[in-house]
Amino acid sequence: MDTVKNNLFVIHQRIKVACDRTNRDVNDVRLLLATKTVPAERIRFALDCGETLIGENKVQELKEKEEKLTQYNCEKHYIGHLQTNKIKEVLRYVTCIESIDRLDVVQKLDQRLLFEGKSIDILVQVNSSYEESKFGLDPINVIPFIKKIAKYDTLKIKGLMTIGLFSAEEEKVRRCFRLLKDIQRQVIEENISNVDMTQLSMGMSGDLEVAIEEGATIIRVGTAIFGERIYPDSYYWNELKRPN
């Protein structure tokens, strides 16, 4: 647990240095704890250290950990690829879905939210690296998609999310984040009703500084806080499409 506490300190220092370097307010960048496969006890410790935002990729893990986290007033985001048959369960646990990229999901979400008399925050996922293996909208389709889904009053569009290129070449990664920022500007210029384009969820353990430099407001960090896991980050974050 001491390692988790130290890792959190290091991550917050990295965030602060990146914000100072780009003249950004450190309070404008939120740290999301990526907790896929992380036991509830370790998440509880991070929350006891003052963290307030966690993200899960799997509905089953949200369900399994819920009872052990009920005493915490933390915000939960869903950051995995959302299947329509999981919508009812996801809505029990989260306040924001960061991975919206399909109209059928939007329609099913709207139906369920209308039934429950609720609304939810969403981010639109963009495939900024143009990789066929990744989910997310092709950048050219983002504005038309947002215009279509903005008519659903149950969905509060708060911004965009992307998973950047997994590469050691910083400039290639930076291009992904810069593209998301450019799309954000374009959406704002469109002045679409029911769209509040303030959030950019991008950047992880290895590239959070680059993401902050390019305008990230949410960074999603797992490995650098909770330690190495069985699989590499690409497994936890790519949510790879499976071959047909």
mmCIF file of C-alpha atoms in Angstrom:
data_model
loop_
_atom_site.group_PDB
_atom_site.id
_atom_site.type_symbol
_atom_site.label_atom_id
_atom_site.label_comp_id
_atom_site.label_asym_id
_atom_site.label_seq_id
_atom_site.Cartn_x
_atom_site.Cartn_y
_atom_site.Cartn_z
ATOM 1 C CA MET A 1 0.000 0.000 0.000
ATOM 2 C CA ASP A 2 2.930 2.319 0.643
ATOM 3 C CA THR A 3 3.907 1.767 -2.979
ATOM 4 C CA VAL A 4 0.471 2.908 -4.150
ATOM 5 C CA LYS A 5 0.734 6.023 -1.964
ATOM 6 C CA ASN A 6 4.170 6.827 -3.347
ATOM 7 C CA ASN A 7 3.029 6.208 -6.919
ATOM 8 C CA LEU A 8 0.112 8.580 -6.469
ATOM 9 C CA PHE A 9 2.504 11.243 -5.210
ATOM 10 C CA VAL A 10 4.742 10.728 -8.254
ATOM 11 C CA ILE A 11 1.818 10.910 -10.698
ATOM 12 C CA HIS A 12 0.491 14.109 -9.146
ATOM 13 C CA GLN A 13 3.979 15.597 -9.335
ATOM 14 C CA ARG A 14 4.167 14.656 -13.010
ATOM 15 C CA ILE A 15 0.799 16.309 -13.583
ATOM 16 C CA LYS A 16 1.917 19.451 -11.752
ATOM 17 C CA VAL A 17 5.186 19.732 -13.685
ATOM 18 C CA ALA A 18 3.377 19.287 -17.009
ATOM 19 C CA CYS A 19 0.777 21.901 -16.042
ATOM 20 C CA ASP A 20 3.429 24.368 -14.870
ATOM 21 C CA ARG A 21 5.326 23.902 -18.118
ATOM 22 C CA THR A 22 2.241 24.742 -20.177
ATOM 23 C CA ASN A 23 0.839 27.447 -17.870
ATOM 24 C CA ARG A 24 -2.206 25.354 -17.033
ATOM 25 C CA ASP A 25 -4.024 25.236 -13.703
ATOM 26 C CA VAL A 26 -3.328 21.852 -12.131
ATOM 27 C CA ASN A 27 -6.935 21.775 -10.920
ATOM 28 C CA ASP A 28 -8.068 21.626 -14.548
ATOM 29 C CA VAL A 29 -6.616 18.119 -14.982
ATOM 30 C CA ARG A 30 -8.326 15.225 -13.224
ATOM 31 C CA LEU A 31 -6.665 11.922 -12.455
ATOM 32 C CA LEU A 32 -8.830 8.909 -13.238
ATOM 33 C CA LEU A 33 -7.704 5.713 -11.552
ATOM 34 C CA ALA A 34 -7.877 2.922 -14.109
ATOM 35 C CA THR A 35 -8.892 0.005 -11.922
ATOM 36 C CA LYS A 36 -9.406 -2.943 -14.264
ATOM 37 C CA THR A 37 -8.281 -6.107 -12.402
ATOM 38 C CA VAL A 38 -7.287 -4.030 -9.338
ATOM 39 C CA PRO A 39 -8.692 -5.510 -6.090
ATOM 40 C CA ALA A 40 -11.179 -3.360 -4.184
ATOM 41 C CA GLU A 41 -8.833 -3.154 -1.193
ATOM 42 C CA ARG A 42 -6.167 -1.388 -3.235
ATOM 43 C CA ILE A 43 -8.741 0.954 -4.745
ATOM 44 C CA ARG A 44 -10.002 1.773 -1.247
ATOM 45 C CA PHE A 45 -6.494 2.707 -0.184
ATOM 46 C CA ALA A 46 -6.138 5.077 -3.160
ATOM 47 C CA LEU A 47 -9.482 6.655 -2.294
ATOM 48 C CA ASP A 48 -8.354 7.031 1.313
ATOM 49 C CA CYS A 49 -5.387 8.979 -0.059
ATOM 50 C CA GLY A 50 -7.824 11.518 -1.481
ATOM 51 C CA GLU A 51 -8.567 10.280 -5.005
ATOM 52 C CA THR A 52 -12.134 10.799 -6.192
ATOM 53 C CA LEU A 53 -12.434 9.351 -9.717
ATOM 54 C CA ILE A 54 -12.160 5.758 -10.898
ATOM 55 C CA GLY A 55 -12.786 4.084 -14.239
ATOM 56 C CA GLU A 56 -13.701 0.507 -15.061
ATOM 57 C CA ASN A 57 -13.684 -1.374 -18.356
ATOM 58 C CA LYS A 58 -15.922 -4.281 -17.371
ATOM 59 C CA VAL A 59 -19.445 -4.363 -15.963
ATOM 60 C CA GLN A 60 -18.681 -7.451 -13.902
ATOM 61 C CA GLU A 61 -15.879 -5.667 -12.058
ATOM 62 C CA LEU A 62 -18.107 -2.681 -11.337
ATOM 63 C CA LYS A 63 -20.634 -5.049 -9.831
ATOM 64 C CA GLU A 64 -18.119 -7.085 -7.825
ATOM 65 C CA LYS A 65 -16.426 -4.050 -6.288
ATOM 66 C CA GLU A 66 -19.529 -1.960 -5.616
ATOM 67 C CA GLU A 67 -20.269 -3.283 -2.133
ATOM 68 C CA LYS A 68 -16.713 -2.680 -0.942
ATOM 69 C CA LEU A 69 -16.695 0.892 -2.265
ATOM 70 C CA THR A 70 -20.168 2.075 -1.246
ATOM 71 C CA GLN A 71 -18.860 4.137 1.678
ATOM 72 C CA TYR A 72 -16.813 6.306 -0.685
ATOM 73 C CA ASN A 73 -18.277 9.324 -2.418
ATOM 74 C CA CYS A 74 -16.227 8.703 -5.550
ATOM 75 C CA GLU A 75 -17.181 9.277 -9.146
ATOM 76 C CA LYS A 76 -17.155 6.261 -11.461
ATOM 77 C CA HIS A 77 -16.710 6.329 -15.226
ATOM 78 C CA TYR A 78 -17.177 3.492 -17.682
ATOM 79 C CA ILE A 79 -14.198 3.469 -20.036
ATOM 80 C CA GLY A 80 -14.535 0.145 -21.850
ATOM 81 C CA HIS A 81 -16.317 -0.800 -25.045
ATOM 82 C CA LEU A 82 -20.010 -0.768 -24.147
ATOM 83 C CA GLN A 83 -22.256 -3.573 -25.339
ATOM 84 C CA THR A 84 -25.960 -2.815 -25.649
ATOM 85 C CA ASN A 85 -26.924 -5.786 -23.458
ATOM 86 C CA LYS A 86 -24.859 -4.329 -20.592
ATOM 87 C CA ILE A 87 -26.428 -0.871 -20.579
ATOM 88 C CA LYS A 88 -28.923 -1.510 -17.773
ATOM 89 C CA GLU A 89 -26.174 -2.752 -15.456
ATOM 90 C CA VAL A 90 -23.677 -0.025 -16.332
ATOM 91 C CA LEU A 91 -26.213 2.671 -15.495
ATOM 92 C CA ARG A 92 -26.449 1.336 -11.938
ATOM 93 C CA TYR A 93 -22.883 2.248 -11.174
ATOM 94 C CA VAL A 94 -21.494 5.113 -13.260
ATOM 95 C CA THR A 95 -22.031 8.835 -13.770
ATOM 96 C CA CYS A 96 -20.239 9.041 -17.116
ATOM 97 C CA ILE A 97 -19.656 6.746 -20.093
ATOM 98 C CA GLU A 98 -16.472 7.740 -21.919
ATOM 99 C CA SER A 99 -16.694 5.310 -24.825
ATOM 100 C CA ILE A 100 -19.691 6.330 -26.932
ATOM 101 C CA ASP A 101 -19.069 5.634 -30.620
ATOM 102 C CA ARG A 102 -22.186 3.897 -31.988
ATOM 103 C CA LEU A 103 -25.709 5.072 -32.692
ATOM 104 C CA ASP A 104 -27.291 1.801 -31.556
ATOM 105 C CA VAL A 105 -25.731 2.266 -28.110
ATOM 106 C CA VAL A 106 -27.004 5.856 -27.987
ATOM 107 C CA GLN A 107 -30.531 4.760 -28.858
ATOM 108 C CA LYS A 108 -30.575 1.949 -26.290
ATOM 109 C CA LEU A 109 -29.112 4.256 -23.645
ATOM 110 C CA ASP A 110 -31.780 6.842 -24.344
ATOM 111 C CA GLN A 111 -34.551 4.254 -24.070
ATOM 112 C CA ARG A 112 -33.274 2.990 -20.746
ATOM 113 C CA LEU A 113 -32.644 6.455 -19.321
ATOM 114 C CA LEU A 114 -36.127 7.602 -20.317
ATOM 115 C CA PHE A 115 -37.547 4.554 -18.546
ATOM 116 C CA GLU A 116 -35.546 5.371 -15.408
ATOM 117 C CA GLY A 117 -36.176 9.123 -15.617
ATOM 118 C CA LYS A 118 -32.453 9.847 -15.602
ATOM 119 C CA SER A 119 -29.702 11.400 -17.693
ATOM 120 C CA ILE A 120 -25.985 10.651 -17.913
ATOM 121 C CA ASP A 121 -22.785 12.378 -18.980
ATOM 122 C CA ILE A 122 -21.030 10.947 -22.011
ATOM 123 C CA LEU A 123 -17.813 11.415 -23.954
ATOM 124 C CA VAL A 124 -17.541 10.522 -27.628
ATOM 125 C CA GLN A 125 -14.686 8.120 -28.365
ATOM 126 C CA VAL A 126 -12.477 8.984 -31.326
ATOM 127 C CA ASN A 127 -10.031 6.666 -33.085
ATOM 128 C CA SER A 128 -7.320 9.303 -33.324
ATOM 129 C CA SER A 129 -4.633 6.812 -34.386
ATOM 130 C CA TYR A 130 -6.685 5.446 -37.314
ATOM 131 C CA GLU A 131 -5.969 1.868 -36.225
ATOM 132 C CA GLU A 132 -8.446 -0.716 -37.470
ATOM 133 C CA SER A 133 -8.025 -2.704 -34.268
ATOM 134 C CA LYS A 134 -9.359 0.114 -32.108
ATOM 135 C CA PHE A 135 -12.876 1.209 -31.355
ATOM 136 C CA GLY A 136 -13.899 4.843 -31.734
ATOM 137 C CA LEU A 137 -15.157 7.037 -34.520
ATOM 138 C CA ASP A 138 -13.105 7.973 -37.528
ATOM 139 C CA PRO A 139 -12.242 11.641 -36.891
ATOM 140 C CA ILE A 140 -14.080 12.759 -40.032
ATOM 141 C CA ASN A 141 -17.320 11.290 -38.663
ATOM 142 C CA VAL A 142 -17.230 12.892 -35.219
ATOM 143 C CA ILE A 143 -19.141 16.102 -35.930
ATOM 144 C CA PRO A 144 -21.935 14.401 -37.921
ATOM 145 C CA PHE A 145 -22.245 11.819 -35.119
ATOM 146 C CA ILE A 146 -22.449 14.479 -32.413
ATOM 147 C CA LYS A 147 -25.110 16.348 -34.373
ATOM 148 C CA LYS A 148 -27.186 13.154 -34.509
ATOM 149 C CA ILE A 149 -26.913 12.298 -30.833
ATOM 150 C CA ALA A 150 -27.276 15.855 -29.504
ATOM 151 C CA LYS A 151 -31.054 15.534 -29.908
ATOM 152 C CA TYR A 152 -31.191 12.973 -27.091
ATOM 153 C CA ASP A 153 -31.895 14.990 -23.945
ATOM 154 C CA THR A 154 -30.967 12.058 -21.691
ATOM 155 C CA LEU A 155 -27.350 12.230 -22.860
ATOM 156 C CA LYS A 156 -25.196 15.128 -21.704
ATOM 157 C CA ILE A 157 -22.311 15.398 -24.167
ATOM 158 C CA LYS A 158 -19.310 16.660 -22.202
ATOM 159 C CA GLY A 159 -16.396 16.102 -24.561
ATOM 160 C CA LEU A 160 -14.192 13.566 -26.290
ATOM 161 C CA MET A 161 -12.072 10.557 -25.405
ATOM 162 C CA THR A 162 -9.262 8.822 -27.246
ATOM 163 C CA ILE A 163 -6.665 6.119 -26.793
ATOM 164 C CA GLY A 164 -3.482 7.418 -28.386
ATOM 165 C CA LEU A 165 -1.039 5.395 -30.392
ATOM 166 C CA PHE A 166 1.040 2.975 -28.319
ATOM 167 C CA SER A 167 4.454 4.137 -29.474
ATOM 168 C CA ALA A 168 7.786 5.207 -28.059
ATOM 169 C CA GLU A 169 7.872 7.979 -30.670
ATOM 170 C CA GLU A 170 6.504 10.994 -28.830
ATOM 171 C CA GLU A 171 5.571 12.993 -31.917
ATOM 172 C CA LYS A 172 3.380 10.199 -33.256
ATOM 173 C CA VAL A 173 1.557 10.036 -29.940
ATOM 174 C CA ARG A 174 1.306 13.818 -29.785
ATOM 175 C CA ARG A 175 -0.403 13.911 -33.192
ATOM 176 C CA CYS A 176 -3.237 11.787 -31.791
ATOM 177 C CA PHE A 177 -3.819 14.145 -28.871
ATOM 178 C CA ARG A 178 -3.454 17.250 -31.016
ATOM 179 C CA LEU A 179 -6.044 15.851 -33.406
ATOM 180 C CA LEU A 180 -8.523 15.366 -30.567
ATOM 181 C CA LYS A 181 -7.982 18.966 -29.467
ATOM 182 C CA ASP A 182 -8.566 20.158 -33.029
ATOM 183 C CA ILE A 183 -11.815 18.195 -33.218
ATOM 184 C CA GLN A 184 -12.895 19.744 -29.926
ATOM 185 C CA ARG A 185 -12.340 23.224 -31.398
ATOM 186 C CA GLN A 186 -14.316 22.308 -34.517
ATOM 187 C CA VAL A 187 -17.247 21.012 -32.471
ATOM 188 C CA ILE A 188 -17.271 24.179 -30.369
ATOM 189 C CA GLU A 189 -17.354 26.281 -33.548
ATOM 190 C CA GLU A 190 -20.427 24.349 -34.710
ATOM 191 C CA ASN A 191 -22.278 25.624 -31.596
ATOM 192 C CA ILE A 192 -24.457 22.511 -31.358
ATOM 193 C CA SER A 193 -27.267 22.601 -28.802
ATOM 194 C CA ASN A 194 -26.954 20.202 -25.838
ATOM 195 C CA VAL A 195 -23.185 19.916 -26.317
ATOM 196 C CA ASP A 196 -20.738 21.048 -23.634
ATOM 197 C CA MET A 197 -17.359 20.329 -25.200
ATOM 198 C CA THR A 198 -15.180 20.903 -22.129
ATOM 199 C CA GLN A 199 -13.623 17.497 -21.434
ATOM 200 C CA LEU A 200 -10.759 15.735 -23.211
ATOM 201 C CA SER A 201 -9.996 12.307 -21.765
ATOM 202 C CA MET A 202 -6.614 11.266 -23.136
ATOM 203 C CA GLY A 203 -3.238 10.179 -21.866
ATOM 204 C CA MET A 204 -2.117 7.298 -19.673
ATOM 205 C CA SER A 205 0.854 6.169 -17.595
ATOM 206 C CA GLY A 206 3.470 6.601 -20.302
ATOM 207 C CA ASP A 207 2.251 9.683 -22.130
ATOM 208 C CA LEU A 208 0.329 11.801 -19.640
ATOM 209 C CA GLU A 209 2.694 14.768 -19.997
ATOM 210 C CA VAL A 210 2.175 14.922 -23.747
ATOM 211 C CA ALA A 211 -1.585 14.658 -23.262
ATOM 212 C CA ILE A 212 -1.611 17.510 -20.739
ATOM 213 C CA GLU A 213 0.505 19.657 -23.063
ATOM 214 C CA GLU A 214 -2.115 19.103 -25.780
ATOM 215 C CA GLY A 215 -5.101 19.921 -23.563
ATOM 216 C CA ALA A 216 -6.176 16.808 -21.629
ATOM 217 C CA THR A 217 -8.606 17.419 -18.779
ATOM 218 C CA ILE A 218 -8.787 13.750 -17.705
ATOM 219 C CA ILE A 219 -5.848 11.361 -17.717
ATOM 220 C CA ARG A 220 -6.398 7.648 -17.148
ATOM 221 C CA VAL A 221 -3.653 5.985 -15.140
ATOM 222 C CA GLY A 222 -3.491 2.389 -13.915
ATOM 223 C CA THR A 223 -0.105 0.704 -14.187
ATOM 224 C CA ALA A 224 1.919 3.643 -12.859
ATOM 225 C CA ILE A 225 -0.228 3.644 -9.714
ATOM 226 C CA PHE A 226 -1.145 0.049 -9.027
ATOM 227 C CA GLY A 227 1.887 -1.614 -10.586
ATOM 228 C CA GLU A 228 2.510 -3.954 -13.467
ATOM 229 C CA ARG A 229 -0.196 -6.448 -14.231
ATOM 230 C CA ILE A 230 -0.273 -9.701 -16.170
ATOM 231 C CA TYR A 231 -0.911 -7.988 -19.486
ATOM 232 C CA PRO A 232 0.544 -4.791 -21.008
ATOM 233 C CA ASP A 233 -1.350 -1.489 -21.031
ATOM 234 C CA SER A 234 -2.474 -2.158 -24.595
ATOM 235 C CA TYR A 235 -4.627 -5.026 -23.311
ATOM 236 C CA TYR A 236 -6.337 -2.893 -20.713
ATOM 237 C CA TRP A 237 -6.863 0.199 -22.817
ATOM 238 C CA ASN A 238 -7.081 -0.778 -26.461
ATOM 239 C CA GLU A 239 -10.248 -2.817 -25.903
ATOM 240 C CA LEU A 240 -9.228 -4.410 -29.191
ATOM 241 C CA LYS A 241 -11.778 -5.445 -31.731
ATOM 242 C CA ARG A 242 -11.820 -9.181 -32.104
ATOM 243 C CA PRO A 243 -11.317 -10.660 -35.584
ATOM 244 C CA ASN A 244 -14.484 -11.963 -37.230
#
